[in-house]
Amino acid sequence: MQANKTSILVDASRYIKELKDKVEEAAAASSAADTDGSSSSSSGSAMAAATVSVSSVDLDNSNSSCRRGFRINVSMERTRPGLLVSVLEAFEDLGLDVLDADVSCADDTAFRLQALGSDQGQQQGGRSGSVDEHKVRQAVLQAISKCINDDDDE
């Protein structure tokens, strides 16, 4: 009876590991597709550990003007040197003003960024909608990929 329980546990453990490996491979493939194939195979697992979500938010509640912004959440299992700077440069390149941010990162620990950004073009009377959620997410993923690839090259 004990041997059967052990066998079942070993089989279940193997099955869980196989599922975990498949999920990591799918996430790496998805990240590679999101970054237009720019991530290398060595950085694929690191990109799989990165989670980026972007959602649109209303910044003003007045009826006369509706200013839109973005809530950006970035998390990684392990920070990389220059990661925060790389992400903030991506915001700047998109013309996003960071209105509020909460960042947690230290050497060899998890990286977390929650930011609220506003499109500068809207504030200056520019085209509304020039930056969308997809563009912001792509820019952040490319900044992460660049940072990972730069770190791998050293």
mmCIF file of N, CA and C in Angstrom, residues 18 23 26 29 35 38 73-74 78 80 83 87 104-107 116 119 124 130-131 137 144:
data_model
loop_
_atom_site.group_PDB
_atom_site.id
_atom_site.type_symbol
_atom_site.label_atom_id
_atom_site.label_comp_id
_atom_site.label_asym_id
_atom_site.label_seq_id
_atom_site.Cartn_x
_atom_site.Cartn_y
_atom_site.Cartn_z
ATOM 1 N N GLU A 18 6.274 18.499 -15.792
ATOM 2 C CA GLU A 18 6.059 18.589 -17.237
ATOM 3 C C GLU A 18 5.134 19.755 -17.580
ATOM 4 N N VAL A 23 4.291 25.369 -19.579
ATOM 5 C CA VAL A 23 3.837 26.736 -19.335
ATOM 6 C C VAL A 23 4.986 27.715 -19.540
ATOM 7 N N ALA A 26 5.681 28.061 -23.253
ATOM 8 C CA ALA A 26 4.644 28.859 -23.909
ATOM 9 C C ALA A 26 4.800 30.336 -23.575
ATOM 10 N N ALA A 29 7.756 31.682 -25.516
ATOM 11 C CA ALA A 29 7.393 31.859 -26.925
ATOM 12 C C ALA A 29 6.505 33.084 -27.092
ATOM 13 N N THR A 35 7.907 40.656 -28.383
ATOM 14 C CA THR A 35 9.057 41.537 -28.604
ATOM 15 C C THR A 35 9.604 41.378 -30.013
ATOM 16 N N SER A 38 12.968 39.516 -30.634
ATOM 17 C CA SER A 38 14.266 40.093 -30.303
ATOM 18 C C SER A 38 14.921 39.456 -29.088
ATOM 19 N N ASN A 73 1.675 47.906 -14.659
ATOM 20 C CA ASN A 73 2.191 47.006 -13.629
ATOM 21 C C ASN A 73 3.254 46.111 -14.255
ATOM 22 N N VAL A 74 4.426 46.096 -13.645
ATOM 23 C CA VAL A 74 5.532 45.260 -14.123
ATOM 24 C C VAL A 74 6.038 44.462 -12.930
ATOM 25 N N ARG A 78 13.202 38.353 -10.530
ATOM 26 C CA ARG A 78 14.519 38.843 -10.127
ATOM 27 C C ARG A 78 14.821 40.111 -10.911
ATOM 28 N N ARG A 80 17.125 43.145 -12.562
ATOM 29 C CA ARG A 80 18.346 43.203 -13.364
ATOM 30 C C ARG A 80 18.941 44.597 -13.229
ATOM 31 N N LEU A 83 17.264 47.937 -14.868
ATOM 32 C CA LEU A 83 15.903 47.640 -15.321
ATOM 33 C C LEU A 83 14.961 48.822 -15.118
ATOM 34 N N VAL A 87 13.011 50.911 -18.145
ATOM 35 C CA VAL A 87 11.553 51.050 -18.232
ATOM 36 C C VAL A 87 11.158 52.529 -18.233
ATOM 37 N N SER A 104 9.635 48.560 -6.171
ATOM 38 C CA SER A 104 10.335 47.726 -5.205
ATOM 39 C C SER A 104 11.365 46.899 -5.958
ATOM 40 N N CYS A 105 12.645 47.136 -5.666
ATOM 41 C CA CYS A 105 13.699 46.345 -6.278
ATOM 42 C C CYS A 105 14.962 46.469 -5.440
ATOM 43 N N ALA A 106 15.673 45.385 -5.354
ATOM 44 C CA ALA A 106 16.956 45.360 -4.664
ATOM 45 C C ALA A 106 17.790 44.264 -5.332
ATOM 46 N N ASP A 107 19.064 44.206 -5.018
ATOM 47 C CA ASP A 107 19.940 43.221 -5.642
ATOM 48 C C ASP A 107 19.380 41.810 -5.499
ATOM 49 N N LEU A 116 1.449 55.133 -12.746
ATOM 50 C CA LEU A 116 0.340 55.810 -13.404
ATOM 51 C C LEU A 116 0.963 56.833 -14.336
ATOM 52 N N ASP A 119 -0.303 60.616 -21.067
ATOM 53 C CA ASP A 119 0.217 60.937 -22.395
ATOM 54 C C ASP A 119 0.432 62.446 -22.489
ATOM 55 N N GLN A 124 -0.790 68.624 -23.994
ATOM 56 C CA GLN A 124 -0.347 69.737 -24.815
ATOM 57 C C GLN A 124 -1.260 69.970 -26.012
ATOM 58 N N SER A 130 -2.741 58.819 -29.383
ATOM 59 C CA SER A 130 -1.508 58.539 -30.111
ATOM 60 C C SER A 130 -0.738 57.391 -29.467
ATOM 61 N N VAL A 131 -0.929 57.195 -28.168
ATOM 62 C CA VAL A 131 -0.322 56.083 -27.455
ATOM 63 C C VAL A 131 -1.467 55.246 -26.893
ATOM 64 N N ARG A 137 2.647 48.542 -23.533
ATOM 65 C CA ARG A 137 3.081 47.190 -23.137
ATOM 66 C C ARG A 137 4.275 46.728 -23.977
ATOM 67 N N ILE A 144 12.563 45.669 -21.121
ATOM 68 C CA ILE A 144 12.983 44.536 -20.291
ATOM 69 C C ILE A 144 13.902 43.625 -21.081
#
